mmCIF file of C-alpha atoms in Angstrom:
data_model
loop_
_atom_site.group_PDB
_atom_site.id
_atom_site.type_symbol
_atom_site.label_atom_id
_atom_site.label_comp_id
_atom_site.label_asym_id
_atom_site.label_seq_id
_atom_site.Cartn_x
_atom_site.Cartn_y
_atom_site.Cartn_z
ATOM 1 C CA MET A 10 0.029 0.526 0.290
ATOM 2 C CA SER A 11 1.895 3.523 -1.234
ATOM 3 C CA VAL A 12 0.995 6.616 0.424
ATOM 4 C CA THR A 13 0.910 9.470 -1.981
ATOM 5 C CA VAL A 14 1.838 13.138 -0.435
ATOM 6 C CA THR A 15 0.140 15.985 -1.951
ATOM 7 C CA PRO A 16 0.570 19.696 -1.665
ATOM 8 C CA GLU A 17 -2.858 19.628 0.496
ATOM 9 C CA LYS A 18 -1.415 17.632 3.213
ATOM 10 C CA VAL A 19 1.952 19.089 3.604
ATOM 11 C CA LYS A 20 -0.010 22.153 4.327
ATOM 12 C CA ASP A 21 -2.144 20.686 6.865
ATOM 13 C CA LEU A 22 1.335 19.940 8.367
ATOM 14 C CA LEU A 23 1.855 23.528 8.584
ATOM 15 C CA SER A 24 0.395 25.089 11.716
ATOM 16 C CA GLY A 25 1.904 28.492 11.966
ATOM 17 C CA PHE A 26 0.012 28.937 8.480
ATOM 18 C CA LEU A 27 -3.339 27.592 9.692
ATOM 19 C CA VAL A 28 -6.074 29.475 7.612
ATOM 20 C CA THR A 29 -9.845 29.044 8.341
ATOM 21 C CA SER A 30 -12.698 27.933 5.721
ATOM 22 C CA LYS A 31 -13.154 31.590 5.106
ATOM 23 C CA GLN A 32 -10.237 32.999 4.055
ATOM 24 C CA GLN A 33 -10.040 32.433 -0.069
ATOM 25 C CA SER A 34 -7.707 32.988 -2.305
ATOM 26 C CA PRO A 35 -8.149 37.120 -3.093
ATOM 27 C CA GLN A 36 -8.814 37.881 -6.692
ATOM 28 C CA ARG A 37 -5.225 40.048 -7.732
ATOM 29 C CA ILE A 38 -4.966 43.449 -7.269
ATOM 30 C CA SER A 39 -3.464 45.520 -10.049
ATOM 31 C CA PRO A 40 -1.806 48.872 -8.186
ATOM 32 C CA VAL A 41 -2.554 51.185 -11.083
ATOM 33 C CA TYR A 42 -6.552 50.268 -10.667
ATOM 34 C CA ALA A 43 -6.423 50.521 -7.182
ATOM 35 C CA GLU A 44 -4.889 54.200 -7.783
ATOM 36 C CA ALA A 45 -7.604 54.649 -9.936
ATOM 37 C CA HIS A 46 -9.981 53.216 -7.971
ATOM 38 C CA ASN A 47 -9.484 55.514 -4.844
ATOM 39 C CA ARG A 48 -9.419 58.736 -7.150
ATOM 40 C CA SER A 49 -12.473 57.866 -8.023
ATOM 41 C CA ARG A 50 -13.940 56.728 -4.620
ATOM 42 C CA VAL A 51 -13.037 60.189 -3.436
ATOM 43 C CA GLU A 52 -14.500 62.131 -6.117
ATOM 44 C CA ALA A 53 -17.692 60.257 -5.548
ATOM 45 C CA THR A 54 -20.437 62.972 -3.719
ATOM 46 C CA ALA A 55 -21.517 62.286 -0.337
ATOM 47 C CA SER A 56 -24.966 60.522 -0.884
ATOM 48 C CA SER A 57 -23.229 57.650 -3.251
ATOM 49 C CA VAL A 58 -21.789 56.336 -0.520
ATOM 50 C CA ASN A 59 -23.591 53.579 2.415
ATOM 51 C CA VAL A 60 -22.557 54.488 6.253
ATOM 52 C CA SER A 61 -24.705 51.666 7.444
ATOM 53 C CA THR A 62 -23.191 49.027 4.961
ATOM 54 C CA PRO A 63 -23.472 45.488 7.042
ATOM 55 C CA THR A 64 -20.549 43.192 7.780
ATOM 56 C CA LYS A 65 -19.595 40.113 5.303
ATOM 57 C CA GLY A 66 -21.622 37.926 7.449
ATOM 58 C CA GLY A 67 -23.962 40.824 8.088
ATOM 59 C CA THR A 68 -23.570 40.763 11.914
ATOM 60 C CA GLY A 69 -24.210 44.395 12.169
ATOM 61 C CA SER A 70 -22.136 47.558 12.404
ATOM 62 C CA LEU A 71 -18.604 47.726 10.484
ATOM 63 C CA ARG A 72 -17.419 48.991 14.677
ATOM 64 C CA SER A 73 -18.394 45.849 16.129
ATOM 65 C CA TYR A 74 -16.301 43.403 17.637
ATOM 66 C CA ASP A 75 -17.791 40.433 15.431
ATOM 67 C CA SER A 76 -16.593 42.700 11.936
ATOM 68 C CA PHE A 77 -13.369 43.523 13.434
ATOM 69 C CA LEU A 78 -12.651 40.001 13.870
ATOM 70 C CA GLU A 79 -13.831 39.224 10.711
ATOM 71 C CA ARG A 80 -11.063 41.553 9.576
ATOM 72 C CA LEU A 81 -8.476 40.068 11.514
ATOM 73 C CA ASP A 82 -8.894 36.908 10.650
ATOM 74 C CA THR A 83 -8.332 37.947 6.504
ATOM 75 C CA PHE A 84 -4.773 38.238 7.739
ATOM 76 C CA THR A 85 -1.970 35.615 7.513
ATOM 77 C CA SER A 86 1.625 35.016 8.414
ATOM 78 C CA LEU A 87 1.698 34.360 4.227
ATOM 79 C CA THR A 88 0.272 37.805 2.943
ATOM 80 C CA TRP A 89 1.103 40.826 5.738
ATOM 81 C CA PHE A 90 4.873 39.156 6.086
ATOM 82 C CA GLY A 91 7.415 41.319 8.403
ATOM 83 C CA LYS A 92 5.772 44.147 9.467
ATOM 84 C CA PRO A 93 6.423 46.472 12.525
ATOM 85 C CA ALA A 94 3.651 45.947 15.514
ATOM 86 C CA GLU A 95 2.511 49.794 14.924
ATOM 87 C CA LEU A 96 1.416 47.867 11.271
ATOM 88 C CA SER A 97 0.184 44.645 12.502
ATOM 89 C CA PRO A 98 -3.149 43.159 11.525
ATOM 90 C CA MET A 99 -4.931 44.646 15.031
ATOM 91 C CA ILE A 100 -3.968 48.197 13.773
ATOM 92 C CA CYS A 101 -4.938 48.104 10.291
ATOM 93 C CA ALA A 102 -8.612 45.895 10.970
ATOM 94 C CA ARG A 103 -9.453 48.056 13.649
ATOM 95 C CA PHE A 104 -9.512 51.403 11.081
ATOM 96 C CA GLY A 105 -11.761 49.173 8.835
ATOM 97 C CA TRP A 106 -8.876 47.054 6.819
ATOM 98 C CA GLU A 107 -9.074 43.649 5.551
ATOM 99 C CA ASN A 108 -6.626 41.755 4.116
ATOM 100 C CA VAL A 109 -7.539 40.988 0.432
ATOM 101 C CA GLU A 110 -3.789 40.129 -1.154
ATOM 102 C CA THR A 111 -0.313 40.047 -0.311
ATOM 103 C CA ASP A 112 0.963 43.504 1.175
ATOM 104 C CA ASN A 113 -2.884 44.774 -0.513
ATOM 105 C CA LEU A 114 -5.628 46.170 2.431
ATOM 106 C CA GLN A 115 -9.458 47.079 1.764
ATOM 107 C CA CYS A 116 -11.388 48.954 3.457
ATOM 108 C CA VAL A 117 -14.835 47.316 3.961
ATOM 109 C CA GLY A 118 -16.712 50.625 4.406
ATOM 110 C CA CYS A 119 -15.501 52.800 1.216
ATOM 111 C CA LYS A 120 -13.885 49.781 -0.868
ATOM 112 C CA ALA A 121 -10.616 51.895 -0.623
ATOM 113 C CA TYR A 122 -7.437 50.254 -1.534
ATOM 114 C CA LEU A 123 -4.115 50.459 0.274
ATOM 115 C CA CYS A 124 -0.901 48.731 -1.029
ATOM 116 C CA GLY A 125 1.184 47.784 2.167
ATOM 117 C CA LYS A 126 4.470 46.331 0.826
ATOM 118 C CA LEU A 127 7.562 47.821 2.585
ATOM 119 C CA PRO A 128 11.581 47.844 1.275
ATOM 120 C CA ASP A 129 13.996 45.948 2.336
ATOM 121 C CA GLN A 130 15.676 47.220 5.905
ATOM 122 C CA SER A 131 19.077 46.456 4.610
ATOM 123 C CA ASP A 132 18.048 50.671 3.427
ATOM 124 C CA SER A 133 17.133 51.782 7.082
ATOM 125 C CA ASN A 134 16.057 55.234 5.469
ATOM 126 C CA ALA A 135 13.480 54.105 2.654
ATOM 127 C CA TYR A 136 11.907 51.538 5.100
ATOM 128 C CA LYS A 137 11.595 54.550 7.935
ATOM 129 C CA THR A 138 10.425 56.675 5.353
ATOM 130 C CA PHE A 139 7.754 54.243 3.771
ATOM 131 C CA LYS A 140 6.888 52.866 7.210
ATOM 132 C CA GLU A 141 5.643 56.120 8.381
ATOM 133 C CA LYS A 142 3.832 57.072 4.972
ATOM 134 C CA LEU A 143 2.241 53.599 5.349
ATOM 135 C CA LYS A 144 1.017 54.086 9.247
ATOM 136 C CA LYS A 145 -0.602 57.931 8.116
ATOM 137 C CA ASP A 146 -2.448 55.952 5.193
ATOM 138 C CA ILE A 147 -3.941 53.221 7.093
ATOM 139 C CA LEU A 148 -6.085 57.041 8.585
ATOM 140 C CA ALA A 149 -5.854 58.935 5.446
ATOM 141 C CA ALA A 150 -6.763 56.751 3.011
ATOM 142 C CA HIS A 151 -10.122 56.001 3.148
ATOM 143 C CA ASP A 152 -12.749 58.027 1.278
ATOM 144 C CA LYS A 153 -13.875 61.531 2.361
ATOM 145 C CA PHE A 154 -17.231 60.078 3.950
ATOM 146 C CA CYS A 155 -16.043 56.603 5.300
ATOM 147 C CA VAL A 156 -17.781 55.958 8.688
ATOM 148 C CA LEU A 157 -14.792 54.301 9.578
ATOM 149 C CA ALA A 158 -12.428 57.076 8.642
ATOM 150 C CA ALA A 159 -13.333 59.527 11.539
ATOM 151 C CA ASN A 160 -14.691 56.366 14.026
ATOM 152 C CA PRO A 161 -12.207 53.438 13.691
ATOM 153 C CA CYS A 162 -13.096 50.441 16.174
ATOM 154 C CA PRO A 163 -12.654 51.163 19.882
ATOM 155 C CA GLU A 164 -8.353 50.822 20.947
ATOM 156 C CA SER A 165 -10.029 48.221 23.972
ATOM 157 C CA PHE A 166 -10.054 45.612 21.372
ATOM 158 C CA CYS A 167 -6.571 45.902 20.883
ATOM 159 C CA LEU A 168 -5.692 45.867 24.165
ATOM 160 C CA ILE A 169 -6.166 43.100 27.611
ATOM 161 C CA PRO A 170 -8.444 44.430 30.284
ATOM 162 C CA CYS A 171 -5.788 44.325 32.885
ATOM 163 C CA ASP A 172 -7.452 46.344 35.057
ATOM 164 C CA ASP A 173 -10.966 44.531 34.545
ATOM 165 C CA PRO A 174 -11.131 41.854 36.990
ATOM 166 C CA THR A 175 -15.151 40.519 35.768
ATOM 167 C CA SER A 176 -13.824 40.464 32.228
ATOM 168 C CA LEU A 177 -10.335 39.008 32.917
ATOM 169 C CA ILE A 178 -12.014 36.180 34.981
ATOM 170 C CA ALA A 179 -14.707 35.403 32.703
ATOM 171 C CA GLY A 180 -12.153 34.447 30.038
ATOM 172 C CA PHE A 181 -10.076 33.057 31.780
ATOM 173 C CA THR A 182 -12.842 30.388 32.412
ATOM 174 C CA HIS A 183 -14.391 30.259 29.064
ATOM 175 C CA ARG A 184 -10.643 29.317 28.089
ATOM 176 C CA VAL A 185 -10.106 26.828 30.514
ATOM 177 C CA SER A 186 -13.473 24.953 29.790
ATOM 178 C CA SER A 187 -12.594 24.436 26.605
ATOM 179 C CA LEU A 188 -9.141 23.210 26.994
ATOM 180 C CA GLU A 189 -10.347 20.826 29.722
ATOM 181 C CA SER A 190 -12.036 18.434 27.327
ATOM 182 C CA VAL A 191 -8.446 18.088 25.662
ATOM 183 C CA THR A 192 -6.312 17.844 28.131
ATOM 184 C CA CYS A 193 -5.173 14.620 27.481
ATOM 185 C CA SER A 194 -3.728 15.669 23.964
ATOM 186 C CA LEU A 195 -2.209 18.789 24.773
ATOM 187 C CA PRO A 196 1.645 18.587 24.425
ATOM 188 C CA ASN A 197 4.792 19.020 26.895
ATOM 189 C CA ILE A 198 4.472 22.694 28.140
ATOM 190 C CA ASP A 199 7.670 24.684 28.336
ATOM 191 C CA PHE A 200 7.098 27.009 31.649
ATOM 192 C CA SER A 201 10.726 28.706 31.314
ATOM 193 C CA THR A 202 9.439 31.892 30.032
ATOM 194 C CA LEU A 203 7.158 31.887 32.726
ATOM 195 C CA HIS A 204 9.429 31.032 35.240
ATOM 196 C CA SER A 205 11.325 34.180 34.565
ATOM 197 C CA TYR A 206 8.678 35.620 35.466
ATOM 198 C CA ASN A 207 8.862 33.926 38.829
ATOM 199 C CA TYR A 208 5.573 32.296 38.452
ATOM 200 C CA ASP A 209 5.068 28.536 39.732
ATOM 201 C CA GLU A 210 3.112 26.478 37.691
ATOM 202 C CA GLY A 211 2.044 23.845 40.422
ATOM 203 C CA GLN A 212 0.909 27.136 42.735
ATOM 204 C CA GLY A 213 -0.791 28.468 40.408
ATOM 205 C CA ALA A 214 -2.952 25.732 39.785
ATOM 206 C CA ALA A 215 -3.299 25.389 43.344
ATOM 207 C CA TYR A 216 -4.573 28.953 43.787
ATOM 208 C CA CYS A 217 -7.272 28.710 40.830
ATOM 209 C CA LYS A 218 -8.770 25.211 42.494
ATOM 210 C CA ARG A 219 -8.846 27.123 45.739
ATOM 211 C CA LEU A 220 -10.023 30.335 44.668
ATOM 212 C CA LEU A 221 -11.411 30.623 41.335
ATOM 213 C CA LEU A 222 -12.812 27.052 39.712
ATOM 214 C CA PRO A 223 -13.318 25.354 43.209
ATOM 215 C CA ASP A 224 -15.584 22.812 41.043
ATOM 216 C CA SER A 225 -13.030 21.460 38.664
ATOM 217 C CA ASP A 226 -9.700 19.690 38.702
ATOM 218 C CA THR A 227 -7.744 22.131 36.517
ATOM 219 C CA SER A 228 -4.198 20.573 35.808
ATOM 220 C CA PRO A 229 -1.186 23.012 35.859
ATOM 221 C CA GLU A 230 -1.002 23.141 32.157
ATOM 222 C CA VAL A 231 -4.323 23.894 31.546
ATOM 223 C CA VAL A 232 -4.155 26.582 33.821
ATOM 224 C CA ALA A 233 -0.717 28.152 32.253
ATOM 225 C CA LEU A 234 -2.229 28.122 28.531
ATOM 226 C CA SER A 235 -5.518 29.650 29.862
ATOM 227 C CA LEU A 236 -3.669 32.820 31.932
ATOM 228 C CA THR A 237 -1.222 33.122 28.491
ATOM 229 C CA GLY A 238 -4.786 33.240 26.394
ATOM 230 C CA TRP A 239 -5.087 30.151 24.422
ATOM 231 C CA SER A 240 -7.893 28.208 24.126
ATOM 232 C CA CYS A 241 -9.559 25.069 21.823
ATOM 233 C CA MET A 242 -11.014 25.719 18.566
ATOM 234 C CA PRO A 243 -14.910 24.272 19.221
ATOM 235 C CA SER A 244 -14.803 22.855 16.037
ATOM 236 C CA LYS A 245 -11.445 21.184 16.251
ATOM 237 C CA THR A 246 -9.844 19.813 19.035
ATOM 238 C CA ASP A 247 -6.540 19.210 17.506
ATOM 239 C CA ILE A 248 -6.024 23.133 17.542
ATOM 240 C CA LEU A 249 -5.204 25.818 19.425
ATOM 241 C CA VAL A 250 -6.189 29.721 18.472
ATOM 242 C CA CYS A 251 -4.650 32.681 20.476
ATOM 243 C CA SER A 252 -8.129 34.804 22.171
ATOM 244 C CA ARG A 253 -6.469 38.037 20.679
ATOM 245 C CA CYS A 254 -3.675 37.615 17.757
ATOM 246 C CA ARG A 255 -5.741 34.514 16.175
ATOM 247 C CA ARG A 256 -2.399 32.273 15.764
ATOM 248 C CA HIS A 257 -3.546 29.144 15.169
ATOM 249 C CA VAL A 258 -1.644 26.216 16.348
ATOM 250 C CA GLY A 259 -2.399 22.565 15.098
ATOM 251 C CA LEU A 260 -0.939 20.239 18.147
ATOM 252 C CA TRP A 261 0.315 17.544 16.287
ATOM 253 C CA ASN A 262 3.291 19.581 15.618
ATOM 254 C CA PHE A 263 4.005 19.084 19.293
ATOM 255 C CA ASP A 264 4.716 15.921 21.316
ATOM 256 C CA LYS A 265 2.500 15.116 24.147
ATOM 257 C CA GLN A 266 3.292 15.013 27.300
ATOM 258 C CA SER A 267 5.064 11.540 28.124
ATOM 259 C CA ASN A 268 2.564 10.958 31.807
ATOM 260 C CA HIS A 269 -0.145 10.356 29.544
ATOM 261 C CA GLY A 270 1.347 7.150 28.060
ATOM 262 C CA PHE A 271 1.111 7.120 24.437
ATOM 263 C CA TYR A 272 2.401 9.341 21.738
ATOM 264 C CA THR A 273 6.073 10.409 21.937
ATOM 265 C CA ASN A 274 7.674 10.849 18.910
ATOM 266 C CA GLY A 275 5.136 10.433 16.171
ATOM 267 C CA ASN A 276 5.237 7.412 15.299
ATOM 268 C CA SER A 277 2.828 5.787 18.230
ATOM 269 C CA GLU A 278 2.669 1.616 18.428
ATOM 270 C CA SER A 279 -1.350 1.710 18.716
ATOM 271 C CA VAL A 280 -0.792 2.919 14.741
ATOM 272 C CA THR A 281 0.710 0.114 13.968
ATOM 273 C CA GLU A 282 -1.770 -2.450 16.009
ATOM 274 C CA GLU A 283 -4.683 -0.686 14.195
ATOM 275 C CA ASN A 284 -3.101 -1.957 10.837
ATOM 276 C CA ASN A 285 -3.132 -5.377 12.018
ATOM 277 C CA GLY A 286 0.430 -6.025 12.195
ATOM 278 C CA ASP A 287 1.164 -4.437 8.393
ATOM 279 C CA LYS A 288 3.984 -2.028 8.697
ATOM 280 C CA GLU A 289 4.224 -1.159 5.621
ATOM 281 C CA PRO A 290 2.234 1.920 5.806
ATOM 282 C CA ALA A 291 3.384 3.413 8.615
ATOM 283 C CA ALA A 292 7.514 2.798 7.430
ATOM 284 C CA LYS A 293 5.754 4.646 4.146
ATOM 285 C CA MET A 294 4.330 7.956 5.575
ATOM 286 C CA PRO A 295 6.656 10.902 5.773
ATOM 287 C CA LYS A 296 8.264 12.173 8.894
ATOM 288 C CA VAL A 297 7.265 14.925 10.395
ATOM 289 C CA ASN A 298 9.338 16.844 12.522
ATOM 290 C CA VAL A 299 8.131 17.693 15.879
ATOM 291 C CA LYS A 300 8.946 20.224 18.510
ATOM 292 C CA SER A 301 9.654 18.429 22.179
ATOM 293 C CA SER A 302 7.283 21.447 23.416
ATOM 294 C CA PHE A 303 4.929 24.559 23.666
ATOM 295 C CA ASN A 304 5.744 27.980 25.020
ATOM 296 C CA PRO A 305 2.553 29.354 25.636
ATOM 297 C CA VAL A 306 4.010 32.562 25.562
ATOM 298 C CA GLU A 307 6.742 32.618 22.841
ATOM 299 C CA GLU A 308 4.172 31.009 20.645
ATOM 300 C CA HIS A 309 2.282 34.623 20.310
ATOM 301 C CA LYS A 310 2.743 36.561 17.049
ATOM 302 C CA HIS A 311 5.359 39.149 18.336
ATOM 303 C CA TRP A 312 2.246 41.838 17.889
ATOM 304 C CA CYS A 313 0.294 39.311 20.625
ATOM 305 C CA PRO A 314 -1.936 41.853 23.066
ATOM 306 C CA TRP A 315 -1.154 39.612 25.625
ATOM 307 C CA LEU A 316 2.963 40.610 25.087
ATOM 308 C CA LEU A 317 2.446 43.959 25.058
ATOM 309 C CA LEU A 318 4.515 45.668 27.723
ATOM 310 C CA THR A 319 2.275 47.497 30.332
ATOM 311 C CA GLN A 320 2.533 49.971 33.070
ATOM 312 C CA PRO A 321 0.586 48.747 36.302
ATOM 313 C CA SER A 322 -2.201 51.358 37.453
ATOM 314 C CA SER A 323 -1.251 51.718 40.705
ATOM 315 C CA THR A 324 2.561 52.456 39.667
ATOM 316 C CA THR A 325 2.970 55.907 40.906
ATOM 317 C CA SER A 326 6.484 56.567 39.749
ATOM 318 C CA PRO A 327 6.767 59.343 37.156
ATOM 319 C CA VAL A 328 6.621 59.054 33.007
ATOM 320 C CA VAL A 329 10.086 58.008 32.322
ATOM 321 C CA GLY A 330 11.145 56.530 29.205
ATOM 322 C CA GLU A 331 10.685 52.318 28.444
ATOM 323 C CA LYS A 332 13.618 51.431 28.522
ATOM 324 C CA ARG A 333 14.334 52.656 32.085
ATOM 325 C CA LEU A 334 10.765 51.198 33.298
ATOM 326 C CA ARG A 335 12.084 47.916 31.666
ATOM 327 C CA GLU A 336 15.034 48.112 33.767
ATOM 328 C CA GLU A 337 13.193 49.094 36.938
ATOM 329 C CA ASN A 338 10.526 46.040 36.766
ATOM 330 C CA VAL A 339 7.596 48.556 36.572
ATOM 331 C CA LEU A 340 7.311 47.581 32.598
ATOM 332 C CA SER A 341 5.646 43.896 32.059
ATOM 333 C CA PRO A 342 3.500 41.839 29.382
ATOM 334 C CA ALA A 343 -0.249 42.069 29.708
ATOM 335 C CA PHE A 344 -0.834 38.669 30.421
ATOM 336 C CA ILE A 345 1.359 38.970 33.912
ATOM 337 C CA GLN A 346 -0.592 42.026 35.063
ATOM 338 C CA ALA A 347 -3.572 40.216 34.043
ATOM 339 C CA LEU A 348 -2.229 37.318 36.116
ATOM 340 C CA LYS A 349 -1.942 39.411 39.257
ATOM 341 C CA THR A 350 -5.445 41.252 38.636
ATOM 342 C CA ILE A 351 -7.133 37.616 38.531
ATOM 343 C CA THR A 352 -4.631 35.456 41.113
ATOM 344 C CA PRO A 353 -3.568 38.678 43.765
ATOM 345 C CA GLY A 354 -1.393 37.757 46.125
ATOM 346 C CA LEU A 355 0.083 34.603 43.639
ATOM 347 C CA MET A 356 2.884 36.224 42.175
ATOM 348 C CA ASP A 357 3.990 38.357 45.168
ATOM 349 C CA ASN A 358 4.081 35.295 47.717
ATOM 350 C CA ASN A 359 5.396 33.380 44.698
ATOM 351 C CA THR A 360 8.598 35.528 44.045
ATOM 352 C CA GLY A 361 11.567 34.956 46.079
ATOM 353 C CA LEU A 362 9.653 31.844 48.068
ATOM 354 C CA ALA A 363 11.954 29.470 47.597
ATOM 355 C CA GLN A 364 15.499 31.643 47.568
ATOM 356 C CA THR A 365 14.021 32.933 50.925
ATOM 357 C CA MET A 366 13.498 29.416 52.331
ATOM 358 C CA LYS A 367 17.160 28.664 51.506
ATOM 359 C CA VAL A 368 19.206 31.281 52.257
ATOM 360 C CA SER A 369 17.569 33.491 55.021
ATOM 361 C CA PRO A 370 17.121 32.602 58.615
ATOM 362 C CA MET A 371 14.578 30.128 59.824
ATOM 363 C CA THR A 372 12.354 32.633 61.348
ATOM 364 C CA ASP A 373 12.097 35.309 57.731
ATOM 365 C CA GLY A 374 11.644 31.577 55.854
ATOM 366 C CA LEU A 375 8.753 30.764 58.316
ATOM 367 C CA ARG A 376 7.041 34.395 58.175
ATOM 368 C CA CYS A 377 7.328 34.117 54.278
ATOM 369 C CA PHE A 378 5.499 30.446 54.346
ATOM 370 C CA ARG A 379 2.597 32.150 56.918
ATOM 371 C CA ARG A 380 1.829 35.025 54.149
ATOM 372 C CA VAL A 381 1.603 32.004 51.849
ATOM 373 C CA ILE A 382 -0.827 30.558 53.834
ATOM 374 C CA LYS A 383 -2.809 33.152 54.875
ATOM 375 C CA ALA A 384 -3.314 34.604 50.980
ATOM 376 C CA TRP A 385 -4.791 30.867 50.562
ATOM 377 C CA SER A 386 -6.928 30.884 53.907
ATOM 378 C CA SER A 387 -10.077 31.940 54.035
ATOM 379 C CA PRO A 388 -11.471 34.335 55.944
ATOM 380 C CA LYS A 389 -13.792 32.088 57.889
ATOM 381 C CA THR A 390 -10.963 29.713 59.030
ATOM 382 C CA ALA A 391 -9.276 32.764 60.436
ATOM 383 C CA THR A 392 -12.007 33.218 62.523
ATOM 384 C CA ASP A 393 -14.069 30.050 63.435
ATOM 385 C CA THR A 394 -12.857 30.171 67.414
ATOM 386 C CA PRO A 395 -11.470 33.311 69.497
ATOM 387 C CA ALA A 396 -9.114 31.118 71.108
ATOM 388 C CA ALA A 397 -7.297 30.258 67.906
ATOM 389 C CA SER A 398 -7.078 33.727 66.959
ATOM 390 C CA THR A 399 -5.668 34.569 70.587
ATOM 391 C CA SER A 400 -3.239 32.158 70.408
ATOM 392 C CA THR A 401 -1.685 33.072 67.085
ATOM 393 C CA PRO A 402 0.521 36.108 68.181
ATOM 394 C CA ARG A 403 1.820 33.833 70.919
ATOM 395 C CA SER A 404 3.008 30.926 68.960
ATOM 396 C CA THR A 405 4.712 33.688 66.927
ATOM 397 C CA LYS A 406 6.162 35.749 69.207
ATOM 398 C CA SER A 407 7.309 32.205 70.979
ATOM 399 C CA SER A 408 9.048 30.929 67.262
ATOM 400 C CA SER A 409 10.757 34.076 66.730
#
């Protein structure tokens, strides 16, 4: 039995370039036609422009979040490549642009076209000039009476609501729910980046079990993925998707967790057994290199809002340069700020806990440990009996 390797099968293996069924090959646009089309649209009268044009899917206003996501999903790594964060798909979608061809945009409201091709970065002056011009055109290339020219989508569509615990917890719970059904299919998780921010996956899962999700037995892997914005596609359980940058990742490109006892390198014994001992088909299948682990931070696109450096609202430091703020540990990625919002005390207790227990005097280590226990204890437990509350100061005094 022979297996035919087709371009379609190879494409299915490239998770970084996954697209939805809505994204068809766009019609080719001539730059000359685009320029002429834009000129004719600018000269049109106000009465010829329908400012209430519905979206492609008929979901309502062009400024709605559903319409924004429709435009965002038209951008792929193949057709909008190598652009700086200032020209990210989220920025373009916010101002009404969708990606209709490689390096070409079209406004869904006024139907104006915009060429987004940038020169090679080897010529730094030319690159900077064209980049600044394109940034201005994103706002100014619309027709005069375009509804999205003066009223783009809210900026909140492109940001993580780090100061809104209600919204953050609702999103976190939804992502956990979608991932719990595919726990056995999740890949090995690389926690190295999260560890660099003093996040401990075991304590994070325990915190969520205690205070956020008491009715579910959520694994540390699911909690880490949910905290960093990942969920499972409803219709395709073998694909993870970011809730903001819309990156799709196929789970078949990563080694699965070894503790589940199946699948390590793509040549599963269970597949061989299903072939009734006929090993020829498996032997002729093309070998696919898979990654050993999935890093939930680094797998985001570089412009993803979850990675955006933000300054906590409680910081009273004067406004200074970004480099200095980063050096002073004031700026941190949005997923860290969001994590601190929905799990107050976790990161503070986590920071230096193990190191404190190792190098500090025993009394300091015990105090640090008590702070962790106190943060995870319910108020009811601390006030059950008056005797318990009065005995605690004496035991603390004696131990110190």
